[in-house]
Short mmCIF file of C-alpha atoms in Angstrom, two decimals:
data_model
loop_
_atom_site.label_atom_id
_atom_site.label_comp_id
_atom_site.label_asym_id
_atom_site.label_seq_id
_atom_site.Cartn_x
_atom_site.Cartn_y
_atom_site.Cartn_z
CA MET A 1463 95.85 50.99 -158.77
CA THR A 1464 96.53 52.76 -155.53
CA ALA A 1465 94.65 52.86 -152.26
CA ARG A 1466 93.41 56.47 -152.39
CA LEU A 1467 93.52 57.14 -156.12
CA MET A 1468 92.37 55.75 -159.43
CA LEU A 1469 94.16 56.41 -162.69
CA ARG A 1470 91.79 56.32 -165.63
CA PRO A 1471 91.67 57.53 -169.22
CA TYR A 1472 90.48 61.09 -169.73
CA ARG A 1473 86.89 61.60 -170.93
CA MET A 1474 85.12 64.54 -172.54
CA ASP A 1475 83.26 65.24 -169.29
CA ASP A 1476 86.64 66.00 -167.65
CA PHE A 1477 86.80 69.35 -169.48
CA ASP A 1478 85.81 71.58 -166.54
CA ALA A 1479 88.22 69.92 -164.11
CA LEU A 1480 91.06 70.03 -166.64
CA TYR A 1481 90.30 73.67 -167.43
CA ASP A 1482 90.33 74.49 -163.72
CA LEU A 1483 93.79 72.92 -163.51
CA ARG A 1484 95.41 74.22 -166.71
CA SER A 1485 94.05 77.78 -166.52
CA ARG A 1486 95.77 78.46 -163.18
CA PRO A 1487 99.07 80.40 -163.24
CA ASP A 1488 100.19 78.70 -160.01
CA VAL A 1489 99.79 75.26 -161.61
CA MET A 1490 101.46 76.17 -164.89
CA ARG A 1491 104.33 78.14 -163.30
CA TYR A 1492 107.00 75.45 -163.68
CA LEU A 1493 105.62 73.70 -166.77
CA TYR A 1494 106.79 74.37 -170.32
CA LEU A 1495 103.36 75.48 -171.43
CA GLY A 1496 101.68 78.65 -170.28
CA VAL A 1497 98.20 79.10 -168.88
CA HIS A 1498 95.64 77.48 -171.19
CA ASP A 1499 92.49 79.10 -172.51
CA ARG A 1500 89.34 77.04 -173.13
CA ASP A 1501 90.31 76.16 -176.73
CA GLN A 1502 93.78 74.99 -175.67
CA VAL A 1503 92.27 72.86 -172.91
CA ARG A 1504 89.83 71.36 -175.42
CA GLU A 1505 92.75 70.45 -177.72
CA SER A 1506 94.76 69.07 -174.80
CA LEU A 1507 91.82 66.97 -173.64
CA GLN A 1508 91.35 65.54 -177.14
CA ALA A 1509 95.05 64.60 -177.26
CA LYS A 1510 94.85 62.93 -173.84
CA ILE A 1511 91.78 60.94 -174.89
CA GLN A 1512 93.49 59.81 -178.11
CA ALA A 1513 96.63 58.71 -176.23
CA ALA A 1514 94.95 56.33 -173.79
CA VAL A 1515 97.41 53.49 -174.53
CA LEU A 1516 101.21 53.56 -174.55
CA LYS A 1517 102.12 51.57 -177.68
CA ASP A 1518 105.72 52.36 -178.57
CA GLU A 1519 108.64 54.74 -178.14
CA GLY A 1520 107.75 58.36 -178.61
CA GLY A 1521 104.35 57.73 -177.09
CA CYS A 1522 103.04 59.36 -173.96
CA LEU A 1523 100.38 58.03 -171.61
CA THR A 1524 98.65 60.67 -169.46
CA PRO A 1525 95.79 59.27 -167.39
CA ALA A 1526 93.58 61.36 -165.13
CA VAL A 1527 94.27 61.13 -161.40
CA VAL A 1528 90.97 60.73 -159.56
CA LEU A 1529 90.18 60.45 -155.85
CA ARG A 1530 88.78 56.95 -155.38
CA GLU A 1531 86.34 57.97 -152.65
CA THR A 1532 84.70 60.94 -154.43
CA GLY A 1533 85.56 60.52 -158.12
CA THR A 1534 87.04 64.04 -158.15
CA LEU A 1535 89.67 64.62 -160.85
CA ILE A 1536 92.67 66.20 -159.11
CA GLY A 1537 95.37 66.10 -161.78
CA ASP A 1538 97.21 63.83 -164.15
CA VAL A 1539 100.36 61.78 -164.34
CA MET A 1540 102.52 60.99 -167.35
CA LEU A 1541 104.79 58.26 -168.63
CA ARG A 1542 106.67 59.01 -171.85
CA TRP A 1543 108.48 56.16 -173.60
CA ILE A 1544 111.66 57.90 -174.73
CA SER A 1545 113.60 55.04 -176.33
CA ARG A 1546 112.99 51.36 -177.02
CA GLU A 1547 116.68 50.74 -177.82
CA HIS A 1548 117.92 52.36 -174.61
CA GLN A 1549 114.87 51.28 -172.58
CA GLN A 1550 114.31 54.82 -171.28
CA GLY A 1551 111.20 56.58 -170.00
CA GLU A 1552 110.20 59.78 -168.26
CA ILE A 1553 107.54 60.51 -165.65
CA GLY A 1554 105.72 63.71 -164.77
CA TYR A 1555 102.68 64.78 -162.78
CA VAL A 1556 100.39 67.71 -162.05
CA VAL A 1557 98.14 67.94 -158.98
CA HIS A 1558 95.58 70.66 -158.30
CA PRO A 1559 96.81 72.98 -155.49
CA ASP A 1560 93.71 72.20 -153.42
CA HIS A 1561 95.01 68.62 -153.18
CA ALA A 1562 98.76 69.30 -152.97
CA GLY A 1563 100.86 68.14 -150.04
CA LYS A 1564 98.86 64.94 -149.44
CA GLY A 1565 101.14 62.49 -151.25
CA TYR A 1566 98.89 62.14 -154.31
CA ALA A 1567 101.62 62.98 -156.83
CA THR A 1568 103.90 60.37 -155.25
CA GLU A 1569 101.14 57.78 -155.24
CA ALA A 1570 100.19 58.36 -158.87
CA ALA A 1571 103.79 58.54 -160.11
CA GLU A 1572 104.59 55.25 -158.40
CA VAL A 1573 101.93 53.58 -160.56
CA MET A 1574 103.65 54.95 -163.66
CA LEU A 1575 107.06 53.74 -162.45
CA ARG A 1576 105.56 50.28 -161.96
CA LEU A 1577 104.12 50.38 -165.48
CA GLY A 1578 107.45 51.49 -166.96
CA PHE A 1579 109.65 49.02 -165.13
CA GLU A 1580 107.39 45.99 -164.74
CA GLU A 1581 105.24 46.08 -167.87
CA LEU A 1582 107.36 47.91 -170.44
CA GLY A 1583 110.66 46.54 -169.11
CA LEU A 1584 112.33 49.94 -169.06
CA HIS A 1585 115.88 50.09 -167.71
CA ARG A 1586 115.83 53.75 -166.61
CA ILE A 1587 113.15 56.33 -165.90
CA ILE A 1588 113.88 60.01 -165.42
CA GLY A 1589 112.02 62.99 -164.05
CA CYS A 1590 113.03 66.45 -165.34
CA ILE A 1591 111.85 69.51 -163.44
CA ASP A 1592 112.37 73.24 -163.28
CA ALA A 1593 115.01 73.52 -160.55
CA ARG A 1594 112.89 76.08 -158.68
CA ASN A 1595 110.15 73.49 -158.20
CA THR A 1596 111.43 72.08 -154.92
CA ALA A 1597 108.10 70.41 -154.07
CA SER A 1598 108.34 68.33 -157.24
CA GLY A 1599 111.93 67.44 -156.38
CA ARG A 1600 110.75 66.10 -153.02
CA VAL A 1601 108.20 63.91 -154.83
CA LEU A 1602 110.90 62.41 -157.03
CA GLU A 1603 113.13 61.80 -154.02
CA ARG A 1604 110.27 60.06 -152.14
CA LEU A 1605 109.94 57.79 -155.18
CA GLY A 1606 113.57 56.74 -154.66
CA MET A 1607 114.90 58.72 -157.61
CA ARG A 1608 118.33 60.26 -157.27
CA ARG A 1609 119.28 63.74 -158.38
CA GLU A 1610 121.72 63.27 -161.25
CA ALA A 1611 122.12 66.69 -162.79
CA HIS A 1612 121.48 70.37 -162.33
CA LEU A 1613 121.65 72.03 -165.73
CA MET A 1614 122.27 75.76 -165.50
CA GLN A 1615 120.10 78.01 -167.67
CA ASN A 1616 119.73 75.26 -170.25
CA GLU A 1617 116.27 76.19 -171.50
CA PHE A 1618 114.53 79.42 -172.43
CA VAL A 1619 110.99 78.99 -171.08
CA LYS A 1620 108.27 81.64 -170.96
CA GLY A 1621 110.72 84.44 -171.66
CA GLU A 1622 113.44 83.48 -169.17
CA TRP A 1623 116.42 81.18 -168.88
CA THR A 1624 115.67 78.37 -166.45
CA ASP A 1625 117.69 75.69 -164.70
CA GLU A 1626 116.61 72.07 -165.00
CA THR A 1627 117.15 69.30 -162.47
CA VAL A 1628 117.21 65.69 -163.66
CA TYR A 1629 116.35 62.76 -161.40
CA ALA A 1630 116.58 59.08 -162.35
CA LEU A 1631 115.83 55.57 -161.15
CA LEU A 1632 117.12 52.30 -162.59
CA GLN A 1633 115.06 49.12 -162.85
CA ASP A 1634 117.45 47.31 -160.46
CA GLU A 1635 116.95 50.06 -157.89
CA TRP A 1636 113.19 49.79 -158.33
CA ARG A 1637 113.32 46.02 -157.77
CA SER A 1638 115.53 46.29 -154.70
CA ARG A 1639 113.21 48.60 -152.80
CA ALA A 1640 112.15 46.98 -149.57
CA GLU A 1641 108.45 47.66 -150.12
CA PRO A 1642 106.21 49.83 -152.28
CA LEU A 1643 105.40 53.35 -151.10
CA THR A 1644 101.66 52.64 -151.29
CA GLU A 1645 99.31 49.72 -151.01
CA THR A 1646 98.26 48.14 -154.30
#
């Protein structure tokens, strides 16, 4: 775990906080999914609760990101196990705008990188973002990920063609870092 945050499985009593996050257009702007209504949030919460353990390729672990001091749920972070054969994973994160710009996304994503590289033995972890989401790009760069690709108008999302930027980090690069970004 991290100094300022806890990552924990989602619970049913997280509904209001998750709804507050997923019903906001500013939060959902660069995500594949649109703004969620209450029923969609309920379904999403059920899926997050069911996927509390990352068992095999194709799986996705999405714990809640909670402020350690107050217990406030401020977002979530994701590790998807893309391929066992190629030892590939993908990270992602969402932080409530009231808590943005404080390094929480970096802190939470670092935990997921550690899980992917040190516990699952992944060789490579990527982060794929809408190219307009420069704040998210800065998070990936702070994590030591390098920008590998800028794909022009490669996806049709929410009625428009969007560019995607792909960042990546190799296990050897993870191991060679001088020190972690956060205290553990």
